[in-house]
Amino acid sequence: MVIPILVFVGLLFIPIGLACYAASNKVFEVVYRYDTKCVPKNMLHNKVGYIQNASINKTCTINLKIPNAMKRPIFIYYQLDRFYQNHRRYATSFNIAQLSDPKEEANADIKDCKPEAYAAKGIPVVPCGLVAWSLFNDTYSFARRPRRAGGIGGVEALRVIKSGISWRSERERLFGKHVYPKNFQNGSLVGGGRLDPRKPLSEQEELMVWMRTAAMPRFRKLYGRVEADLDAGETVAVAVRNSYNSYSFEGGKAVVLSTAGPLGGRNAFLGRAYLVTGMACLVLALLLTLVCLFFPMTEEHLRLR
Ligand SMILES: *[C@@H]1O[C@H](CO)[C@@H](O)[C@H](O)[C@H]1NC(C)=O
Ligand SMILES: *[C@@H]1O[C@H](CO)[C@@H](O)[C@H](O)[C@H]1NC(C)=O
Ligand SMILES: *[C@@H]1O[C@H](CO)[C@@H](O)[C@H](O)[C@H]1NC(C)=O
Ligand SMILES: *[C@@H]1O[C@H](CO)[C@@H](O)[C@H](O)[C@H]1NC(C)=O
């Protein structure tokens, strides 16, 4: 009686495992590192000089070949390398009260945000601290060149949807509806992106994503998503506005297109599918063995007589 059940469970779980495996194989991603590719050849010896020179046009077009068909939604990430968002002094350089409550603008604790706590004349910076100050500011726009169009025109812009990239709890609780950026990136040293001072922090989703600090020096953050299906073999042209100075710490920058959302990267999904299936199988097998050992059928049958 028990053996057939085990066999049945086994037969049930193997196809489930295979299905999960097939599903995770449908996750496709294209990663393109552009930090060096976007520097003109005559500036390669002085990349920091290139990124800091405001009179150089930093628009850079890269062509991504899409090897496999990708179904919508396609998630866009930026990936940074050698960026230590987990460094203790960096990761604590913000003030949580100031982010959510307009009354906390000049909170005494924002001294911890130094050197990005106060602007000239001691007026507080909102949002203060190094994390916000170093906001990533490269931008991407996408256009597809379908294979069929064959080079003659046939370029179609792909709209990037940038709302909904943050967590709901961040929008509703952490970042205030009545807190507006003030004196931000206003000093002599600009660390990264600027914020629209007319928008409350609860609507600055790029900032929320950036401020959820990464644990590893190589990390990906969600940039947006594209609601389109891409065909195998087509080319997507990405116009990068290459602004972020990763050159002074020799950090890499890459743009990623992936069919997996922030909760299911390729590896995470695969691992989870295998683990859950494997463990469920083990637990079931163990349970059935125990049942078989401790409740032999004959005894029960005897008692029933
Ligand atoms: C910035 O680039 C321009 C044009 O390429 C060049 O003429 C100028 O000398 C550069 N400025 C600096 C500070 O390197
Ligand atoms: C920079 O170059 C791109 C194309 O390479 C062009 O579309 C854009 O208008 C230029 N920007 C400026 C400020 O010259
Ligand atoms: C900050 O920006 C405001 C305008 O938004 C300007 O009036 C003010 O002078 C700036 N402060 C500093 C210290 O640059
Ligand atoms: C982007 O960030 C860099 C610092 O990494 C800064 O120098 C530059 O002015 C910023 N550019 C824009 C357009 O925000």
Coordinates of C-alpha atoms and ligand atoms in Angstrom, one line a residue:
M1 CA 0.0 0.0 0.0
V2 CA 2.8 2.5 1.0
I3 CA 5.1 1.7 -1.8
P4 CA 2.6 2.5 -4.5
I5 CA 1.9 5.8 -2.8
L6 CA 5.6 6.7 -2.8
V7 CA 5.9 5.7 -6.4
F8 CA 2.8 7.8 -7.2
V9 CA 4.3 10.8 -5.3
G10 CA 7.5 10.4 -7.1
L11 CA 5.8 10.3 -10.5
L12 CA 3.8 13.4 -9.5
F13 CA 6.8 15.4 -8.4
I14 CA 9.1 14.6 -11.3
P15 CA 6.9 16.3 -13.9
I16 CA 6.4 19.3 -11.5
G17 CA 10.1 19.6 -11.2
L18 CA 10.6 19.4 -14.9
A19 CA 7.8 22.0 -15.4
C20 CA 9.6 24.4 -13.0
Y21 CA 12.8 23.8 -14.8
A22 CA 11.2 24.6 -18.2
A23 CA 9.6 27.7 -16.7
S24 CA 12.9 29.0 -15.3
N25 CA 14.5 28.4 -18.7
K26 CA 12.1 30.8 -20.2
V27 CA 13.8 33.5 -18.2
F28 CA 16.0 35.4 -20.6
E29 CA 18.3 38.3 -20.0
V30 CA 20.7 40.5 -22.0
V31 CA 23.4 42.2 -20.0
Y32 CA 25.6 44.9 -21.6
R33 CA 28.4 46.7 -19.9
Y34 CA 28.9 50.1 -21.3
D35 CA 31.1 52.1 -19.0
T36 CA 34.2 51.8 -21.1
K37 CA 32.4 51.4 -24.5
C38 CA 30.8 54.8 -24.0
V39 CA 34.1 56.6 -23.6
P40 CA 35.5 58.1 -26.8
K41 CA 38.8 56.4 -27.8
N42 CA 40.8 59.6 -27.4
M43 CA 39.6 59.9 -23.8
L44 CA 40.2 56.3 -22.7
H45 CA 43.4 57.4 -20.9
N46 CA 41.4 59.9 -18.9
K47 CA 37.9 58.6 -18.2
V48 CA 37.4 60.8 -15.1
G49 CA 38.2 63.9 -17.2
Y50 CA 35.7 62.7 -19.8
I51 CA 32.8 62.2 -17.3
Q52 CA 33.5 65.5 -15.5
N53 CA 33.7 67.6 -18.7
A54 CA 30.3 69.2 -19.1
S55 CA 31.0 70.2 -22.7
I56 CA 31.3 66.7 -24.0
N57 CA 28.1 65.1 -25.3
K58 CA 27.6 62.0 -23.2
T59 CA 24.9 60.4 -25.3
C60 CA 26.0 56.9 -26.3
T61 CA 24.1 54.4 -28.4
I62 CA 24.6 50.7 -28.0
N63 CA 22.9 47.9 -29.9
L64 CA 21.6 44.9 -28.0
K65 CA 21.1 41.7 -30.0
I66 CA 18.2 39.8 -28.6
P67 CA 19.1 36.1 -28.9
N68 CA 15.8 34.6 -27.7
A69 CA 12.2 35.8 -27.9
M70 CA 11.3 37.7 -24.8
K71 CA 7.8 38.0 -23.6
R72 CA 6.4 41.1 -21.8
P73 CA 6.9 42.5 -19.3
I74 CA 10.6 43.0 -19.9
F75 CA 12.3 44.5 -16.8
I76 CA 15.1 47.0 -17.2
Y77 CA 17.8 47.1 -14.6
Y78 CA 21.0 49.0 -14.2
Q79 CA 23.9 47.1 -12.7
L80 CA 26.8 48.6 -10.9
D81 CA 30.1 47.0 -9.9
R82 CA 32.5 47.7 -7.1
F83 CA 30.0 50.0 -5.5
Y84 CA 30.0 49.4 -1.7
Q85 CA 26.5 50.5 -0.7
N86 CA 26.9 48.3 2.3
H87 CA 29.8 50.3 3.6
R88 CA 28.8 51.2 7.2
R89 CA 29.5 54.9 7.0
Y90 CA 27.6 55.1 3.7
A91 CA 24.7 52.9 4.5
T92 CA 23.8 54.8 7.7
S93 CA 24.1 58.2 6.0
F94 CA 20.5 59.2 5.9
N95 CA 17.8 60.2 8.3
I96 CA 14.7 58.1 8.4
A97 CA 12.5 60.6 10.3
Q98 CA 13.4 63.3 7.9
L99 CA 12.3 61.2 4.9
S100 CA 8.8 60.7 6.2
D101 CA 7.9 63.7 8.3
P102 CA 8.1 67.4 7.1
K103 CA 8.5 68.5 10.7
E104 CA 11.7 66.6 11.0
E105 CA 13.5 68.6 8.3
A106 CA 16.1 70.1 10.7
N107 CA 16.1 67.1 13.1
A108 CA 19.2 67.1 15.3
D109 CA 20.1 63.6 14.1
I110 CA 20.8 64.8 10.5
K111 CA 24.3 65.6 11.7
D112 CA 24.9 61.9 10.9
C113 CA 24.2 62.8 7.3
K114 CA 27.4 64.9 7.1
P115 CA 29.0 66.0 4.8
E116 CA 25.6 66.1 3.1
A117 CA 23.5 67.4 6.0
Y118 CA 23.5 71.2 5.6
A119 CA 23.8 73.5 2.7
A120 CA 25.2 77.0 2.9
K121 CA 24.2 79.0 5.9
G122 CA 23.3 75.9 7.8
I123 CA 20.0 75.2 6.1
P124 CA 19.2 71.5 6.1
V125 CA 19.4 69.3 2.9
V126 CA 16.3 67.2 2.2
P127 CA 16.9 64.3 1.7
C128 CA 20.2 64.4 3.5
G129 CA 23.1 62.0 3.5
L130 CA 25.4 60.2 1.2
V131 CA 23.0 57.6 0.0
A132 CA 20.6 60.1 -1.5
W133 CA 23.4 62.4 -2.7
S134 CA 25.0 59.6 -4.7
L135 CA 21.7 58.8 -6.6
F136 CA 22.4 56.9 -9.9
N137 CA 21.7 59.2 -12.8
D138 CA 22.4 57.5 -16.1
T139 CA 19.2 57.3 -18.3
Y140 CA 18.3 54.9 -21.0
S141 CA 15.8 55.1 -23.9
F142 CA 15.1 52.2 -26.1
A143 CA 14.1 51.7 -29.8
R144 CA 13.7 48.4 -31.6
R145 CA 14.9 47.5 -35.1
P146 CA 12.8 44.5 -36.0
R147 CA 14.7 42.0 -38.2
R148 CA 12.0 42.2 -40.8
A149 CA 12.3 45.9 -41.3
G150 CA 15.7 45.3 -42.9
G151 CA 17.6 48.4 -42.1
I152 CA 15.3 50.9 -44.0
G153 CA 13.9 53.0 -41.3
G154 CA 11.8 50.7 -39.3
V155 CA 12.8 52.0 -35.9
E156 CA 10.1 52.0 -33.2
A157 CA 10.5 53.6 -29.8
L158 CA 9.9 51.3 -26.8
R159 CA 8.3 53.1 -23.9
V160 CA 9.8 52.6 -20.5
I161 CA 7.3 52.6 -17.6
K162 CA 9.0 53.8 -14.5
S163 CA 6.1 53.8 -12.1
G164 CA 5.7 50.9 -9.7
I165 CA 9.4 50.1 -9.4
S166 CA 9.4 50.8 -5.7
W167 CA 7.7 48.9 -2.9
R168 CA 4.3 49.9 -1.8
S169 CA 5.5 50.1 1.9
E170 CA 8.2 52.6 0.8
R171 CA 5.7 54.8 -1.0
E172 CA 3.1 54.7 1.7
R173 CA 5.1 54.7 4.9
L174 CA 8.8 55.4 4.5
F175 CA 8.8 58.3 2.1
G176 CA 6.5 61.2 3.1
K177 CA 3.7 62.6 1.0
H178 CA 4.4 66.1 2.4
V179 CA 8.2 66.0 2.3
Y180 CA 9.8 67.8 -0.7
P181 CA 13.4 67.9 -1.8
K182 CA 15.2 71.0 -0.6
N183 CA 18.7 72.2 -1.3
F184 CA 19.4 68.9 -2.8
Q185 CA 22.6 68.6 -5.0
N186 CA 23.0 72.2 -4.5
G187 CA 26.5 72.2 -3.2
S188 CA 29.7 72.6 -5.2
L189 CA 30.2 68.8 -5.5
V190 CA 27.3 67.1 -7.3
G191 CA 27.2 63.4 -6.3
G192 CA 24.6 62.1 -8.7
G193 CA 21.0 62.6 -9.8
R194 CA 18.9 65.6 -9.0
L195 CA 15.3 65.4 -7.7
D196 CA 12.3 67.4 -8.9
P197 CA 11.6 69.8 -6.0
R198 CA 7.9 69.9 -6.9
K199 CA 7.4 66.2 -6.3
P200 CA 7.0 64.8 -2.8
L201 CA 9.4 62.1 -1.8
S202 CA 6.5 59.6 -1.9
E203 CA 6.5 60.0 -5.7
Q204 CA 10.3 59.8 -6.2
E205 CA 10.5 56.1 -6.9
E206 CA 14.0 56.1 -8.4
L207 CA 15.2 57.5 -5.1
M208 CA 13.4 54.8 -3.1
V209 CA 15.0 52.1 -5.3
W210 CA 18.4 53.6 -4.9
M211 CA 18.1 54.0 -1.1
R212 CA 17.2 50.4 -0.6
T213 CA 20.9 49.7 -0.2
A214 CA 22.4 46.6 -1.8
A215 CA 24.4 44.1 0.3
M216 CA 26.9 43.2 -2.4
P217 CA 29.3 45.4 -4.3
R218 CA 27.8 44.2 -7.6
F219 CA 24.1 44.9 -7.7
R220 CA 21.2 45.4 -9.9
K221 CA 18.4 47.9 -9.4
L222 CA 15.1 48.1 -11.2
Y223 CA 15.0 51.0 -13.7
G224 CA 11.6 50.3 -15.3
R225 CA 9.8 48.0 -17.5
V226 CA 8.8 47.7 -21.2
E227 CA 5.4 46.3 -22.2
A228 CA 6.4 44.7 -25.5
D229 CA 7.4 41.3 -26.8
L230 CA 10.8 41.1 -28.4
D231 CA 11.5 38.6 -31.2
A232 CA 14.6 36.4 -31.4
G233 CA 17.2 38.1 -33.6
E234 CA 16.0 41.6 -33.5
T235 CA 18.2 44.5 -32.3
V236 CA 17.3 47.0 -29.6
A237 CA 19.1 50.3 -29.7
V238 CA 19.7 51.8 -26.3
A239 CA 20.5 55.5 -26.1
V240 CA 22.5 55.9 -22.8
R241 CA 23.0 59.3 -21.2
N242 CA 26.2 58.4 -19.6
S243 CA 26.4 60.8 -16.6
Y244 CA 27.2 58.8 -13.5
N245 CA 30.8 59.0 -12.4
S246 CA 31.7 55.4 -11.7
Y247 CA 35.1 56.0 -13.3
S248 CA 36.7 57.5 -10.2
F249 CA 36.2 54.2 -8.3
E250 CA 36.7 52.1 -11.5
G251 CA 33.2 50.7 -11.2
G252 CA 31.4 49.0 -14.0
K253 CA 28.0 50.0 -15.3
A254 CA 25.7 47.7 -17.3
V255 CA 22.2 47.8 -18.6
V256 CA 20.1 44.6 -18.2
L257 CA 17.0 43.5 -20.0
S258 CA 15.3 40.5 -18.3
T259 CA 12.1 38.7 -18.5
A260 CA 12.3 38.0 -14.7
G261 CA 10.9 40.6 -12.2
P262 CA 12.7 41.7 -9.1
L263 CA 11.4 38.7 -7.1
G264 CA 12.5 36.0 -9.5
G265 CA 15.9 36.3 -11.1
R266 CA 17.1 33.4 -13.2
N267 CA 19.1 31.6 -10.5
A268 CA 16.8 32.4 -7.6
F269 CA 13.9 30.9 -9.4
L270 CA 15.7 27.8 -10.5
G271 CA 17.1 27.2 -7.0
R272 CA 13.8 27.7 -5.3
A273 CA 12.0 25.3 -7.7
Y274 CA 14.5 22.6 -7.1
L275 CA 14.6 23.1 -3.4
V276 CA 10.9 23.1 -2.8
T277 CA 10.3 20.1 -5.0
G278 CA 13.2 18.2 -3.6
M279 CA 12.3 18.9 0.0
A280 CA 8.6 18.2 -0.4
C281 CA 9.6 14.8 -1.9
L282 CA 11.9 14.1 1.0
V283 CA 9.5 15.1 3.6
L284 CA 6.7 13.0 2.0
A285 CA 9.0 10.0 1.6
L286 CA 10.1 10.3 5.3
L287 CA 6.5 10.7 6.5
L288 CA 5.3 7.7 4.5
T289 CA 8.2 5.6 5.8
L290 CA 7.4 6.5 9.4
V291 CA 3.7 5.7 8.8
C292 CA 4.8 2.4 7.4
L293 CA 7.1 1.6 10.3
F294 CA 4.9 2.7 13.3
F295 CA 1.5 1.8 12.1
P296 CA 1.8 -1.7 10.5
M297 CA -1.4 -2.6 8.8
T298 CA -1.6 -6.1 10.3
E299 CA -1.8 -4.8 13.9
E300 CA -4.8 -2.5 13.1
H301 CA -6.5 -5.3 11.2
L302 CA -6.0 -7.6 14.2
R303 CA -7.5 -5.0 16.6
L304 CA -10.4 -4.4 14.3
R305 CA -11.3 -8.1 14.6
Ligands
LIG1 C1 36.3 69.5 -22.3 O1 36.1 69.1 -23.6 C2 36.3 70.1 -24.6 C3 35.8 69.6 -25.9 O2 36.2 68.3 -26.1 C4 37.7 70.6 -24.5 O3 38.0 71.6 -25.5 C5 38.0 71.1 -23.1 O4 39.4 71.4 -23.1 C6 37.7 70.0 -22.1 N1 37.8 70.6 -20.8 C7 38.6 70.1 -19.8 C8 38.6 70.8 -18.5 O5 39.2 69.1 -20.0
LIG2 C1 24.2 64.5 -28.3 O1 24.3 63.5 -29.3 C2 23.1 62.9 -29.7 C3 23.3 61.9 -30.8 O2 24.6 61.4 -30.7 C4 22.1 64.0 -30.1 O3 20.8 63.3 -30.4 C5 21.9 65.0 -29.0 O4 21.0 66.0 -29.4 C6 23.2 65.5 -28.6 N1 23.0 66.4 -27.4 C7 23.6 67.6 -27.4 C8 23.3 68.4 -26.1 O5 24.3 68.1 -28.3
LIG3 C1 20.1 76.2 -3.8 O1 19.1 76.4 -4.8 C2 18.3 77.5 -4.7 C3 17.3 77.5 -5.9 O2 16.7 76.2 -5.9 C4 19.1 78.8 -4.8 O3 18.3 79.9 -4.6 C5 20.2 78.7 -3.6 O4 21.0 79.8 -3.7 C6 21.0 77.5 -3.7 N1 21.9 77.4 -2.6 C7 23.2 77.1 -2.7 C8 23.9 77.0 -1.5 O5 23.7 77.0 -3.8
LIG4 C1 25.1 62.8 -12.6 O1 26.0 62.4 -11.6 C2 27.3 62.9 -11.7 C3 28.1 62.4 -10.5 O2 28.2 61.0 -10.6 C4 27.3 64.4 -11.7 O3 28.6 64.9 -11.8 C5 26.4 64.9 -12.9 O4 26.4 66.3 -12.8 C6 25.1 64.3 -12.8 N1 24.4 64.7 -14.0 C7 23.1 64.9 -14.1 C8 22.5 65.2 -15.4 O5 22.3 64.8 -13.1

